[in-house]
Structures are given as structure tokens and as C-alpha cells.
Short mmCIF file of the C-alpha atoms (twelve columns), coordinates in Angstrom:
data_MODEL
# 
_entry.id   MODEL 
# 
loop_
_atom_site.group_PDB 
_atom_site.id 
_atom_site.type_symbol 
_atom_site.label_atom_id 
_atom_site.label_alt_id 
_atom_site.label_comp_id 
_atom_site.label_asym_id 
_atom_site.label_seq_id 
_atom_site.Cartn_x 
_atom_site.Cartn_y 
_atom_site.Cartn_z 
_atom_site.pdbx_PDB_model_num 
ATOM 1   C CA . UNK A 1   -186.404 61.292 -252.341 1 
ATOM 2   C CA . UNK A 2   -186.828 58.259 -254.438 1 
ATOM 3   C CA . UNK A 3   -188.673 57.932 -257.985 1 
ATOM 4   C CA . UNK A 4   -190.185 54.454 -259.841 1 
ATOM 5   C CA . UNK A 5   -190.699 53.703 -263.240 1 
ATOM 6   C CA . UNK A 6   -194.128 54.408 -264.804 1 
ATOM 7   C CA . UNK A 7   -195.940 50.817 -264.103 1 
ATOM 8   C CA . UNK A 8   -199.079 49.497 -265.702 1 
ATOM 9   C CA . UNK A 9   -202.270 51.023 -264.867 1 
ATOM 10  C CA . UNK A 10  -203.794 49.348 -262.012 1 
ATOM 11  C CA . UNK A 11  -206.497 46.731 -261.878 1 
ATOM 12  C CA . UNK A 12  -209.996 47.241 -262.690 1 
ATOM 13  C CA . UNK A 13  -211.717 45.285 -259.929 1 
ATOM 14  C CA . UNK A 14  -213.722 45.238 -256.699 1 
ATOM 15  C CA . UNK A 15  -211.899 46.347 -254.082 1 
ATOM 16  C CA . UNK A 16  -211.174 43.889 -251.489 1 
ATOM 17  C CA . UNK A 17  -211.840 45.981 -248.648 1 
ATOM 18  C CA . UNK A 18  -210.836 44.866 -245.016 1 
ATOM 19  C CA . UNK A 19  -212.051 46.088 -241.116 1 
ATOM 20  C CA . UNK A 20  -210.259 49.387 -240.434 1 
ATOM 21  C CA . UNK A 21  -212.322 50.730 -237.805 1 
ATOM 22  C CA . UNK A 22  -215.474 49.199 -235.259 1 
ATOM 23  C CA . UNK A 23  -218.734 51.365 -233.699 1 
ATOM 24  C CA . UNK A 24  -217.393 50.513 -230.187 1 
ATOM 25  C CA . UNK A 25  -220.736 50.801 -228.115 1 
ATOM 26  C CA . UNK A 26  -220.660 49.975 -224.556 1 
ATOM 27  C CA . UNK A 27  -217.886 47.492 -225.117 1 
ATOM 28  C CA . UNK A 28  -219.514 45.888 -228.053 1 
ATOM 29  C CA . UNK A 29  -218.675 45.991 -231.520 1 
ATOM 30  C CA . UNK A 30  -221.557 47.658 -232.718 1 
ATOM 31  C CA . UNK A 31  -221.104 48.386 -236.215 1 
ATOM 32  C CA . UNK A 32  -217.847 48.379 -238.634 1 
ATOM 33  C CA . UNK A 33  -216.266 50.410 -241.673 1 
ATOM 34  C CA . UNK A 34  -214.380 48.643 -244.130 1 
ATOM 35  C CA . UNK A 35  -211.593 50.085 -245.737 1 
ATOM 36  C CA . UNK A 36  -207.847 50.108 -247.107 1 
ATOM 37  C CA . UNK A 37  -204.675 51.474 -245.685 1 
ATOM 38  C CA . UNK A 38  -201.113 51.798 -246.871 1 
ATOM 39  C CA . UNK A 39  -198.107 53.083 -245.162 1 
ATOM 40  C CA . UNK A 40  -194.742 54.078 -246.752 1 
ATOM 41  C CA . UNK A 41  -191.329 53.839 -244.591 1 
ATOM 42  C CA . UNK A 42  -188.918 56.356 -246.494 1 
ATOM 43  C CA . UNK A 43  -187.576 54.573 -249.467 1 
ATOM 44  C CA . UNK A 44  -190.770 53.815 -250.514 1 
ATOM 45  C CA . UNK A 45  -191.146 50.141 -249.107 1 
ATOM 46  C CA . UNK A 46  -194.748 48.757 -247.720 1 
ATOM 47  C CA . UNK A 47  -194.253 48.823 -244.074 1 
ATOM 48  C CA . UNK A 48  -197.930 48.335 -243.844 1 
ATOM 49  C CA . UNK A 49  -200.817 47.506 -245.419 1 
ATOM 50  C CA . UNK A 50  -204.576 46.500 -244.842 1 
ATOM 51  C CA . UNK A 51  -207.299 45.722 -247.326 1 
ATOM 52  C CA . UNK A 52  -206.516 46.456 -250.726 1 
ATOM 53  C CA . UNK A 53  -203.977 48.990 -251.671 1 
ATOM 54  C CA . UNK A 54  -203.525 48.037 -255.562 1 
ATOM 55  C CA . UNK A 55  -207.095 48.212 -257.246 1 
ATOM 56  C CA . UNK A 56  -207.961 50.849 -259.455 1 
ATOM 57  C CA . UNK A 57  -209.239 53.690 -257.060 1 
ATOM 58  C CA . UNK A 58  -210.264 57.755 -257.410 1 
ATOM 59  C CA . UNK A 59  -208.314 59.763 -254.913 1 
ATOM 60  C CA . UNK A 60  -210.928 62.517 -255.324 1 
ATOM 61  C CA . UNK A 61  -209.449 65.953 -253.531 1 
ATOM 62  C CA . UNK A 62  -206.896 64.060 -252.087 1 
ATOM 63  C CA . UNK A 63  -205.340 64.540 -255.744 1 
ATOM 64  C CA . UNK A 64  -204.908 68.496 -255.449 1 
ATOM 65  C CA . UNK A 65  -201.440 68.802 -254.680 1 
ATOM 66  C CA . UNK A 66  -200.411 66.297 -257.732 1 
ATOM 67  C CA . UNK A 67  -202.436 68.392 -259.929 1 
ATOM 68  C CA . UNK A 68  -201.142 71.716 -258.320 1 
ATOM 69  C CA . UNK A 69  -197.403 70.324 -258.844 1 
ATOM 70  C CA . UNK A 70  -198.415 69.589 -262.864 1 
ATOM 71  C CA . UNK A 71  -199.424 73.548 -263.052 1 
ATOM 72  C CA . UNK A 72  -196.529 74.608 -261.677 1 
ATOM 73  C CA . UNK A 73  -194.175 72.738 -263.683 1 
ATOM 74  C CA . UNK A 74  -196.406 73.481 -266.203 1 
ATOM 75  C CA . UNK A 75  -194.723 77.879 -265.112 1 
ATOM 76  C CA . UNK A 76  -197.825 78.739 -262.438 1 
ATOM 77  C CA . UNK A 77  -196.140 81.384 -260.316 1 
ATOM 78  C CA . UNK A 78  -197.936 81.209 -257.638 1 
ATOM 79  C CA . UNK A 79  -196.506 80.252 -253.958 1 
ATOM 80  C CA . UNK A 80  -197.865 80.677 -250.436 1 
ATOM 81  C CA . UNK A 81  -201.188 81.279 -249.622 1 
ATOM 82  C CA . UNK A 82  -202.335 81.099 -253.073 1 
ATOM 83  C CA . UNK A 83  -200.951 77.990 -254.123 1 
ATOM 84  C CA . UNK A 84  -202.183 76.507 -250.450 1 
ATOM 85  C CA . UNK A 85  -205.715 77.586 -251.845 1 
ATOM 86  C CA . UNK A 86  -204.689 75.930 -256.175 1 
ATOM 87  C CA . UNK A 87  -204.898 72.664 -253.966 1 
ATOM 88  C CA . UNK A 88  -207.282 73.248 -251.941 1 
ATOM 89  C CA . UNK A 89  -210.891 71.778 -250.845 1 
ATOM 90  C CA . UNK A 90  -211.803 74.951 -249.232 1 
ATOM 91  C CA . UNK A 91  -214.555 76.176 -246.748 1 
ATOM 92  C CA . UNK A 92  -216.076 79.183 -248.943 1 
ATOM 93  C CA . UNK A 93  -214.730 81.825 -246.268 1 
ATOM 94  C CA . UNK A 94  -214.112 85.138 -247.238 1 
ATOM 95  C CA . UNK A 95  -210.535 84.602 -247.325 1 
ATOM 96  C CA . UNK A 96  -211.051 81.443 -249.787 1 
ATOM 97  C CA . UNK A 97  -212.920 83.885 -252.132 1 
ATOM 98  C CA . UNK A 98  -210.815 86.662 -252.128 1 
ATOM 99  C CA . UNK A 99  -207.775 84.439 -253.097 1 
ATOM 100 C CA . UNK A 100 -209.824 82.581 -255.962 1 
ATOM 101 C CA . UNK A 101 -210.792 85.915 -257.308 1 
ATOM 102 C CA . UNK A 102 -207.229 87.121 -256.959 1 
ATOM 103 C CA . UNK A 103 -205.646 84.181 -258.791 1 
ATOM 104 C CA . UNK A 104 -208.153 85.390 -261.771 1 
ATOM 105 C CA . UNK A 105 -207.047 88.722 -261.742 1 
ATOM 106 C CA . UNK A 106 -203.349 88.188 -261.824 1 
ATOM 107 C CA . UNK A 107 -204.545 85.766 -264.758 1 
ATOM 108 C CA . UNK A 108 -206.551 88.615 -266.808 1 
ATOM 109 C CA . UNK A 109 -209.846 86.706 -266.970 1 
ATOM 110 C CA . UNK A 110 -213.333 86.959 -265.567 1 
ATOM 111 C CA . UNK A 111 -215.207 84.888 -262.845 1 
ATOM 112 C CA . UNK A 112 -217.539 83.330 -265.738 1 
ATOM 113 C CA . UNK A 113 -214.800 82.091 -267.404 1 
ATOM 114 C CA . UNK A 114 -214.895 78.972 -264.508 1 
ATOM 115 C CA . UNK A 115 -216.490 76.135 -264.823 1 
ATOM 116 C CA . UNK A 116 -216.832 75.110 -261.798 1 
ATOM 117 C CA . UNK A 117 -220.342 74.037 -260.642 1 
ATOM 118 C CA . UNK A 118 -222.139 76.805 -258.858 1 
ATOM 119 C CA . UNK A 119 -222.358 75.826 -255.054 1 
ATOM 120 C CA . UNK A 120 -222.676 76.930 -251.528 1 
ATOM 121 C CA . UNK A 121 -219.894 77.099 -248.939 1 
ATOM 122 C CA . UNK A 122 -218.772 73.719 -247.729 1 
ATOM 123 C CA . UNK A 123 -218.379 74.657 -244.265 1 
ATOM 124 C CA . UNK A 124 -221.126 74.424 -242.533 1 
ATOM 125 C CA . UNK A 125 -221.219 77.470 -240.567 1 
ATOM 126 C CA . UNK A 126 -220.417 79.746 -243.475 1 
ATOM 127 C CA . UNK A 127 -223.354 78.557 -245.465 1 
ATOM 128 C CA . UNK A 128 -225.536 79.144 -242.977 1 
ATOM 129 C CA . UNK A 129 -224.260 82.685 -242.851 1 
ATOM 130 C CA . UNK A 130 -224.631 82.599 -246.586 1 
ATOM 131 C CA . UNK A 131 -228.076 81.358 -246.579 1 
ATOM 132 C CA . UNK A 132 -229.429 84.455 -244.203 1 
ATOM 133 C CA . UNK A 133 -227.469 87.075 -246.361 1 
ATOM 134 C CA . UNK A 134 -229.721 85.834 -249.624 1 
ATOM 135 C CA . UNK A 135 -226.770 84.343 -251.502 1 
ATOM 136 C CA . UNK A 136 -227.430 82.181 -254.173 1 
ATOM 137 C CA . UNK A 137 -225.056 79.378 -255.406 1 
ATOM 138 C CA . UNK A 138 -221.413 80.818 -256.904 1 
ATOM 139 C CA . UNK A 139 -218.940 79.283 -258.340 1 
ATOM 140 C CA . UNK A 140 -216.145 80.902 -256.335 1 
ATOM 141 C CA . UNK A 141 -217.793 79.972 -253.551 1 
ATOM 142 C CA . UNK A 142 -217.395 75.877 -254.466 1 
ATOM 143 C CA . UNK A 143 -214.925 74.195 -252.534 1 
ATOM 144 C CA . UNK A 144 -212.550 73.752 -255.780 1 
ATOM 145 C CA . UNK A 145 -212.549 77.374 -256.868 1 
ATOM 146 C CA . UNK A 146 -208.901 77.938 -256.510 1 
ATOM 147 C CA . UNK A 147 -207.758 74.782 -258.370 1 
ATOM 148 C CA . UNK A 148 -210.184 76.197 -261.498 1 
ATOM 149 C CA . UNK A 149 -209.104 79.367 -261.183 1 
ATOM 150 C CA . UNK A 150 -204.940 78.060 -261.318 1 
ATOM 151 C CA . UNK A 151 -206.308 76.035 -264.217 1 
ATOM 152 C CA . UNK A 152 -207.464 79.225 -265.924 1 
ATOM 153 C CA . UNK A 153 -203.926 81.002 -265.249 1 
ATOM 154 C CA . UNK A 154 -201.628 77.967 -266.315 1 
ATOM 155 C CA . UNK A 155 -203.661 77.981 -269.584 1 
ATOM 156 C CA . UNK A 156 -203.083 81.683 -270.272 1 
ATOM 157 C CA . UNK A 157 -199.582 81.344 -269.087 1 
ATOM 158 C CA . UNK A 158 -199.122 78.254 -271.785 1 
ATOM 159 C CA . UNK A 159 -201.304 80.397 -274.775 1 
ATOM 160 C CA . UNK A 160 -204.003 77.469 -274.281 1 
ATOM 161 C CA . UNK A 161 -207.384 77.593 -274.904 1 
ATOM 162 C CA . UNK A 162 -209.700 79.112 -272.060 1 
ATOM 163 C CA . UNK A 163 -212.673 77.000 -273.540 1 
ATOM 164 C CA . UNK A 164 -213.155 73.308 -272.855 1 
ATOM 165 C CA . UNK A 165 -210.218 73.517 -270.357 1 
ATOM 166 C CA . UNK A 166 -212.109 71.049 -268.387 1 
ATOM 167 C CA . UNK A 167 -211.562 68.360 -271.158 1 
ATOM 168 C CA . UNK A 168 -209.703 65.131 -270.893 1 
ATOM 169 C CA . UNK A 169 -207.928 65.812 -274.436 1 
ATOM 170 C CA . UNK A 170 -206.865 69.965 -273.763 1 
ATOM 171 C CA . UNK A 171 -203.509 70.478 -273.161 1 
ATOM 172 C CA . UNK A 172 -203.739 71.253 -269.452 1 
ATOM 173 C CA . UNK A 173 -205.549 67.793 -268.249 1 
ATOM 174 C CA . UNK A 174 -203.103 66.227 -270.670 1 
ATOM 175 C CA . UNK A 175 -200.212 68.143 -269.038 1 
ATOM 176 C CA . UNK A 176 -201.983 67.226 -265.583 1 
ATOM 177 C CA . UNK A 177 -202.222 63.494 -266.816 1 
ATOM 178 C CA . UNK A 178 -198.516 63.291 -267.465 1 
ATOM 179 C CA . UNK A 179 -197.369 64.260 -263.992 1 
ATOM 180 C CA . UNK A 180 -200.296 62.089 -262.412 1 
ATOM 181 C CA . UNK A 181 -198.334 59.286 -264.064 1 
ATOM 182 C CA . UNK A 182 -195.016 60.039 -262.934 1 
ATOM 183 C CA . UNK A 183 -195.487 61.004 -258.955 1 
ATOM 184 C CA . UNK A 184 -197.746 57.925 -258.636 1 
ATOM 185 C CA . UNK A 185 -195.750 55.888 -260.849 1 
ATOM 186 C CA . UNK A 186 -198.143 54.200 -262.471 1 
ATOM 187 C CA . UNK A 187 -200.501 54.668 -265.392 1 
ATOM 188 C CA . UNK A 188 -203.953 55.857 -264.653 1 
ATOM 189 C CA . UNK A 189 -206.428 53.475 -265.092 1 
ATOM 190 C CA . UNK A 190 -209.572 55.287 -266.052 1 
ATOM 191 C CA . UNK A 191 -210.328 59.080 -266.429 1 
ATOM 192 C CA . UNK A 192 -213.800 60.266 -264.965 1 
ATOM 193 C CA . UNK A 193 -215.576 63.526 -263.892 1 
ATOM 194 C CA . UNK A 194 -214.907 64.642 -260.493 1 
ATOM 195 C CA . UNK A 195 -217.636 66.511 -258.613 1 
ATOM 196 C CA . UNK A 196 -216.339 70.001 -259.660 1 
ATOM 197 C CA . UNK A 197 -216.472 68.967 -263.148 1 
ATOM 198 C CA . UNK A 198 -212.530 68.801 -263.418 1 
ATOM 199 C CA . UNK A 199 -211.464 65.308 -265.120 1 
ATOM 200 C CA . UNK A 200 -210.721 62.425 -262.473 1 
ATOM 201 C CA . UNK A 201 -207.877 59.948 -262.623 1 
ATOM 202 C CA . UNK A 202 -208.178 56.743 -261.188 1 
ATOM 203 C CA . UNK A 203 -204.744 55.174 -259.604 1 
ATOM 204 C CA . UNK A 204 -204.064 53.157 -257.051 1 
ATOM 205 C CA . UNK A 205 -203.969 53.658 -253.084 1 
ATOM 206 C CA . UNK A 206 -200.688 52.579 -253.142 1 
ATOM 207 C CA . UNK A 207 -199.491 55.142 -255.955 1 
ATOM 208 C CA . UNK A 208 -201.362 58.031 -254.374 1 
ATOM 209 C CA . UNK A 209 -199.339 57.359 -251.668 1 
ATOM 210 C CA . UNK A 210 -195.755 57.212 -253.424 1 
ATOM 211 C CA . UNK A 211 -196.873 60.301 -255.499 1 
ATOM 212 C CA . UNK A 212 -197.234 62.272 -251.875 1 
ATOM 213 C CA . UNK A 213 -194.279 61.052 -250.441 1 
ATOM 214 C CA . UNK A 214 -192.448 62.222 -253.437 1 
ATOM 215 C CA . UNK A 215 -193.998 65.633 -253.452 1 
ATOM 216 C CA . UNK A 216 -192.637 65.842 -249.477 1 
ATOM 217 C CA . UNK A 217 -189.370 64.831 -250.169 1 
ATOM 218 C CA . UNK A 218 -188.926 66.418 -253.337 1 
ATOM 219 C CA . UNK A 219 -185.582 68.808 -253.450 1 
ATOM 220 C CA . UNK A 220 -185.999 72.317 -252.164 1 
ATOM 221 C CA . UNK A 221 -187.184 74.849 -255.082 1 
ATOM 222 C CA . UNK A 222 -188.710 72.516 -256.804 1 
ATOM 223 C CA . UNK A 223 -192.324 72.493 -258.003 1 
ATOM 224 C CA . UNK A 224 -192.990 69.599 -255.870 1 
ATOM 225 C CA . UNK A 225 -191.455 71.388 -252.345 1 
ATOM 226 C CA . UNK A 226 -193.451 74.458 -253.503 1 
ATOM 227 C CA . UNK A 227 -196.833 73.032 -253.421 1 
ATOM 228 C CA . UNK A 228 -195.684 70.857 -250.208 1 
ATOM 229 C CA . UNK A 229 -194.227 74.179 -248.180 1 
ATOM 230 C CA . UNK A 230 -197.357 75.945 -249.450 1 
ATOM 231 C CA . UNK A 231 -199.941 73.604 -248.006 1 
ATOM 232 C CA . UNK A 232 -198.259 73.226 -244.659 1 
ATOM 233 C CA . UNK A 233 -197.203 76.631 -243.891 1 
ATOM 234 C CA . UNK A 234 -200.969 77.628 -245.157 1 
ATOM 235 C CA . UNK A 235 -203.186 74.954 -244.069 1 
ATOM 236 C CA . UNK A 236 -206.293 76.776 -243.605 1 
ATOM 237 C CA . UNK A 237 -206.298 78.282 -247.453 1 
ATOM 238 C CA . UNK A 238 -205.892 74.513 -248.362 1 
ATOM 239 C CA . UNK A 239 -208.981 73.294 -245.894 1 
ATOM 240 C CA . UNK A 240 -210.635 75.767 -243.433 1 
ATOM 241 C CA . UNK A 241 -210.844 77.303 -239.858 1 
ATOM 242 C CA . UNK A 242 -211.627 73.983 -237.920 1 
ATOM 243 C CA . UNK A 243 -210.877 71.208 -240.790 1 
ATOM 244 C CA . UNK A 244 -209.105 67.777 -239.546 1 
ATOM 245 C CA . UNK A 245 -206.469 68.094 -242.102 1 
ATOM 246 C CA . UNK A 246 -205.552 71.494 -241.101 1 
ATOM 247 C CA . UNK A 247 -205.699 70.797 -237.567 1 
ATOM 248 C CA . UNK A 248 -203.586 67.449 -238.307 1 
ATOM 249 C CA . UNK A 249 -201.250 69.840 -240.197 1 
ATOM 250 C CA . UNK A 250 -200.647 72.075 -237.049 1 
ATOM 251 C CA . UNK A 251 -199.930 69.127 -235.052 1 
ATOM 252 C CA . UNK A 252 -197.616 66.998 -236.776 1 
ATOM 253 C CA . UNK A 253 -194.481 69.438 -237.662 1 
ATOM 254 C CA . UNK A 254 -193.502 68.788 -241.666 1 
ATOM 255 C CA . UNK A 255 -196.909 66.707 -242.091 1 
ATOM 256 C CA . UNK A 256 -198.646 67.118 -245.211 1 
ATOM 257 C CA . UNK A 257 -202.357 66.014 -245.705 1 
ATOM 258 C CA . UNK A 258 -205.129 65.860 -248.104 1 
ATOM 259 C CA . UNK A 259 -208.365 64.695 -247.616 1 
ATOM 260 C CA . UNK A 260 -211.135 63.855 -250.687 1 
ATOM 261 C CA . UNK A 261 -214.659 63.173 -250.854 1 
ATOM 262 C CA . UNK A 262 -215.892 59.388 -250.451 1 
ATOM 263 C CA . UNK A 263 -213.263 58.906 -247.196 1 
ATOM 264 C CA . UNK A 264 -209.644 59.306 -248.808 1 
ATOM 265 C CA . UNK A 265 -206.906 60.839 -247.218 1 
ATOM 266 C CA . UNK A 266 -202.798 60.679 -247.812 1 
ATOM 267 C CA . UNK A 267 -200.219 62.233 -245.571 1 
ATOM 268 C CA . UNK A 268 -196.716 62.423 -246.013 1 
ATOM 269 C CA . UNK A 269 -193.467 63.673 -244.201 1 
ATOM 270 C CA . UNK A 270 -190.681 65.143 -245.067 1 
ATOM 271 C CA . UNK A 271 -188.265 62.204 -245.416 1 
ATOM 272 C CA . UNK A 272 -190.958 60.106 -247.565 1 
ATOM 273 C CA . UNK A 273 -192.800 58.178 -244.781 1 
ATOM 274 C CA . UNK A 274 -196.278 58.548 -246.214 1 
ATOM 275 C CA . UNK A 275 -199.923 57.344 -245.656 1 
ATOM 276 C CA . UNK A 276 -202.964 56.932 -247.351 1 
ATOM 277 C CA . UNK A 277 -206.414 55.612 -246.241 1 
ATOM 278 C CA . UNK A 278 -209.604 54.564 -248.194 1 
ATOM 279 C CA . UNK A 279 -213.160 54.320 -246.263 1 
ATOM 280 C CA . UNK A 280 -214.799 51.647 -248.271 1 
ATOM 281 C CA . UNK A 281 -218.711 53.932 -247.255 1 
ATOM 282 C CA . UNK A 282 -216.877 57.389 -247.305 1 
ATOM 283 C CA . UNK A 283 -217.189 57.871 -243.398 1 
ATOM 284 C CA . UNK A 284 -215.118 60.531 -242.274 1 
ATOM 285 C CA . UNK A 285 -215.942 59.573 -238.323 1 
ATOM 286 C CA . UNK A 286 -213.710 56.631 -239.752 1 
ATOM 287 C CA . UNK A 287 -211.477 58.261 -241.849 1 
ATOM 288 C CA . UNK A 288 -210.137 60.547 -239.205 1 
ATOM 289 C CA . UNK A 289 -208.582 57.588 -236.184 1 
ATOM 290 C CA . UNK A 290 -207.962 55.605 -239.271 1 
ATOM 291 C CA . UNK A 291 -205.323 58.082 -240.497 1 
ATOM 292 C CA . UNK A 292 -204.328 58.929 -237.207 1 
ATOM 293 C CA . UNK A 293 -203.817 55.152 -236.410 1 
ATOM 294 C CA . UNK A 294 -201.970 54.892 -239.562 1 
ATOM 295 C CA . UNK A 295 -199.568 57.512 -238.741 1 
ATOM 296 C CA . UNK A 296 -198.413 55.945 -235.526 1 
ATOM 297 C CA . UNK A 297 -197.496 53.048 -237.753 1 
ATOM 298 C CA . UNK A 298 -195.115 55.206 -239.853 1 
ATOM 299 C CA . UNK A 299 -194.087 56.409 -236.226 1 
ATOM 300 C CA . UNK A 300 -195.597 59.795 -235.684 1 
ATOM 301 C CA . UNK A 301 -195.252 60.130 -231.680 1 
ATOM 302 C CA . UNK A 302 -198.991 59.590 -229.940 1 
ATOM 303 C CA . UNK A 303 -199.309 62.414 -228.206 1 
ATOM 304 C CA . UNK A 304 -199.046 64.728 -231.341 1 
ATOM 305 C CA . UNK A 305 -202.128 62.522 -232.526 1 
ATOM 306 C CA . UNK A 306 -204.438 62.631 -229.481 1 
ATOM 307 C CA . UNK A 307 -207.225 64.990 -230.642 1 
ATOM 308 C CA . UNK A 308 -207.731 62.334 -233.439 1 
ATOM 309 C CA . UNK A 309 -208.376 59.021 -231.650 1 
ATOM 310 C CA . UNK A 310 -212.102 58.869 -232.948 1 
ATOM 311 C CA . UNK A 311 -215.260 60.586 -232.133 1 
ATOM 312 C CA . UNK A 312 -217.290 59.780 -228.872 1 
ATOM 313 C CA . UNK A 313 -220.220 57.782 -229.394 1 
ATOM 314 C CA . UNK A 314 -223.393 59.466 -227.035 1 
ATOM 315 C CA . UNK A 315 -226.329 57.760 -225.646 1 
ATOM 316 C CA . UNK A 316 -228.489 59.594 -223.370 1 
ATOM 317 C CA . UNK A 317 -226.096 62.372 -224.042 1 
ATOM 318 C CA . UNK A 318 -223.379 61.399 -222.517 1 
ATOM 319 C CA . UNK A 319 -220.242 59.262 -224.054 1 
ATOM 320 C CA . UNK A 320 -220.699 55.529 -224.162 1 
ATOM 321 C CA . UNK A 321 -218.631 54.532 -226.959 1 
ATOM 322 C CA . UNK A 322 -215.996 55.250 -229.597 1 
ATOM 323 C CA . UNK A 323 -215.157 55.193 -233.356 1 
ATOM 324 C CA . UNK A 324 -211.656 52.598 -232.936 1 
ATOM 325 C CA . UNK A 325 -209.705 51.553 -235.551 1 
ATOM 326 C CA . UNK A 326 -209.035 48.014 -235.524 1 
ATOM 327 C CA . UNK A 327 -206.599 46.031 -233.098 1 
ATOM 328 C CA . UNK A 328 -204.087 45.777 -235.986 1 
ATOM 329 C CA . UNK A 329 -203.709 49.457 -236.398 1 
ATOM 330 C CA . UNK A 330 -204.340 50.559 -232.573 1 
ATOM 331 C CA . UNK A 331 -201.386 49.005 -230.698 1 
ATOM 332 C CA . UNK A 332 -199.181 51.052 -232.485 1 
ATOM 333 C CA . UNK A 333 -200.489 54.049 -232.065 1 
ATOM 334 C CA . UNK A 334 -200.710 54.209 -228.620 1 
ATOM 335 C CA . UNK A 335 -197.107 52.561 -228.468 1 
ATOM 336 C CA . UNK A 336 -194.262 54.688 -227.365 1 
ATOM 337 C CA . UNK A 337 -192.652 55.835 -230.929 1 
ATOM 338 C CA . UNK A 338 -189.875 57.842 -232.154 1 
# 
């Protein structure tokens, strides 16, 4: 495990985006998504990078487990599935639920004491289901229930106020602020609102990286290794039946990954080699061979990463192209690695 100083906050700017992956159509470049890409070796050196890893960004979701690590230093008891689910962006299946509304039990408040937005299921399936049973919009039911609801614990836990918990200046985001700082080792260098209504801090590619490495490498016991063992032994509570990250979880033994809204994703292994990719347009049919190209660069064997290679492109209904990343990511991945 290795640790850096708290830097400056990074630069407010536009981010100088590069190629990361190309619309291959019939052997033509037929479109292309722009993005950014770092990749960590184990003591925390750049052994890769590609656009711009240093400009102010939001991580979105791709956030959870730092904030999950700041409530349980903060004395959230919670391990397993549970804590899988605190930093989680999950599906809205039953099981999702059930956890959410168990994490408010064990924390002695009601369901309206989230504040959440009201939503329906992510996953596409289960809204559909929900949909056709009449169900309206819930707030357990958004994909960030869990994290609110381990919000709503650590504040009873700490004697904090329930109300305005989602507030940059209450004790929790504060507390949450702190640790953002010190796993990305940096200071943040704006504060927003993320989708959920939960605050959003901005950092850079680059820390969001070095702040998951750290969590993967952190010393057994700790809150860091907690969240870390929790997400990968419970993968689904932290996505959903048929997710990418979950299924990316499965296949690369000790890997850790987080995806967020807008095309971010980190992944990190146990001895601090660690990725992190930005879509510039928030593709996911990029996002996906992007990280997977990425990870044969830290030198994640290919054949663990074959599923994710990029989605077929169809015309007439059969396959006629490919989502690639670009020629300086590609070579490596299907390399022979260690």
C-alpha cells in the first residue's frame, strides 16, 4: 500500500480529451469516442496514460466505495452484503430493497427519512416488471438507496442530525469530504449535486484512481479492505444480476470495479495496480473495451477479459463491425501477459 500527501485541488479546465475507442464498421472507422485513461503499476507510478488524467473531473458512482470507506471509519458496522449494497449503484431487485430497508431498520429510522429522489428500478428488466405490477416511483427503489440509507445509520451512530444530511456543510459530507481528500490525495476541486441528490466531489482521474488502489491494498481489517472484500465477494448487491462490473468482478480474481454515470469507471487489484477510464459522451458501449483494454495494460491476462472486447456492431442483423479501443490500448491487450 502506498499513501501521498494531500495536493492542490485539481485544475478547473476543459478536458483535453483524446481517441480511446473507434465505431469499426466494415473495416472503416466509422465513428469515434473521446476519452481519458489512466493506469497505476503498484507503487502508484503512471504506467499509462491517454487524454487527460489531471483536470478537475466528477467520478459520479464510481465514488461509492470512497464514500462507503468515510462511513465506516466514520463506526458503520456494516460488512458483507450490506456494505456491497452502502456502495452500490444497484438494479432495484428485490434483494437490493430488502437490504436498503434492512440497513434502516438496524438504524431505527423510517423509509421517509431518505432523501433520495423517488425513481424506478435501473435495470431494465425489473422496471418493466415494476411498471405491470402498478408501482409508482420509490425511493428505495433508486439505484443509490443503500448509500442513503448507510448515510442515515452513520449519522445516528455519530448523534448527527437526520435533517439536511444531504448538505455540503453537515457533519457526514464533511466527514465524507475529509477521506475524499486523503484516498485521492488531492483536494477536491468543486462540490456539486449528484443525481441522487447526495453532494458531488470533483477530483481528478488520476486521484480517483490512487484513492482505489489504496482502498485494494489497504491492510486487512481495515475500513478500506472492508468495503474492498465487501464489493468483490458481493458484486451483485454492489451492481446487479447481469451488470459489466459485476461480471468483470467474477472474472478477474481480487478485481475491484466501479462504474458511474456519464462513462467513468476505476478498477483496482489487490497489490495497487489500478485503472480508471473517462468517456468524454458517457458511452458505456465505449466504456466497457476501454476498461478492459486498460486492464491488459496493467497486465490482467486476455483471456480473463474476453467477454469485454466491445459490442458487435449489426447491419442487416448480422455482425459487421465492432466497438475497438484504439491501437494504443489494443496491442496490449491481446498480448500474452502475466
Amino acid at each position: 500500500m502506498y499513501s501521498s500527501p494531500v495536493a492542490d485541488a485539481p485544475l478547473v479546465r476543459e478536458p483535453l480529451h483524446a481517441p480511446v475507442a473507434h465505431l469499426i464498421r466494415g473495416g472503416l472507422i466509422e465513428g469515434t469516442h473521446y476519452g481519458s485513461v489512466v493506469v497505476l503499476d503498484g507503487d502508484g507510478g503512471v504506467r499509462f496514460q491517454l487524454g487527460d488524467i489531471e483536470a478537475a473531473f466528477y467520478p459520479r458512482s464510481a465514488l461509492k466505495p470512497v464514500q462507503a470507506v468515510a462511513m465506516v471509519r466514520a463506526g458503520l458496522p456494516l460488512d458483507g452484503e450490506l456494505l456491497s449494497l452502502t456502495a452500490a449503484s444497484h438494479s432495484g431487485e428485490e434483494r437490493h430493497l430488502t437490504g436498503a430497508r434492512k440497513i434502516l431498520e438496524l438504524a431505527g429510522v423510517p423509509e421517509d427519512a431518505l432523501r433520495n429522489v423517488p425513481d424506478m428500478p435501473f435495470d431494465p428488466a425489473v422496471r418493466d416488471a415494476w411498471v405491470r405490477a402498478g408501482r409508482a416511483p420509490s425511493r428505495l427503489a433508486q439505484n443509490c438507496s443503500g448509500k442513503h440509507a448507510a448515510m442515515l445509520y452513520t449519522c445516528v451512530l455519530n448523534d448527527w442530525p437526520l435533517e439536511g444530511y444531504l448538505d455540503p456543510s453537515h457533519p457526514l459530507q464533511q466527514a465524507i469530504a475529509e477521506i475524499v481528500e486523503d484516498l485521492t490525495g488531492q483536494r477536491i476541486a468543486r462540490v456539486t449535486v449528484d443525481g441522487c441528490g447526495a453532494p458531488l466531489f470533483s477530483v481528478s482521474l488520476h486521484g480517483l484512481a490512487r484513492a482505489a488502489a489504496r482502498i485494494t491494498s489497504a491492510v486487512p481489517g481495515t475500513p478500506e479492505a472492508r468495503v474492498a472484500d465487501a464489493m468483490r465477494e458481493h458484486p451483485e448487491m454492489a451492481s446487479g444480476a447481469g451488470r459489466d462490473v459485476a461480471a468483470l468482478m467474477k472474472a478477474v480474481p481480487g478485481l475491484l470495479a466501479k462504474d458511474g454515470f456519464e462513462g467513468v469507471q476505476v478498477a483496482a487489484l489487490p497489490d495497487g495496480r489500478a485503472v480508471a477510464v473517462k468517456i468524454s459522451d458517457g458511452a458505456n458501449r465505449a466504456r466497457v473495451p476501454v476498461v478492459a483494454a486498460a486492464l491488459g495494460r496493467v497486465g490482467v491476462s486476455p483471456s480473463l477479459l474476453t467477454e469485454f472486447q466491445g459490442e458487435a456492431l449489426l447491419g442487416g442483423g448480422r455482425e459487421v463491425g465492432r466497438v475497438k479501443p484504439v491501437r494504443s490500448l489494443e496491442p496490449v491487450v491481446v498480448s500474452a501477459c502475466a
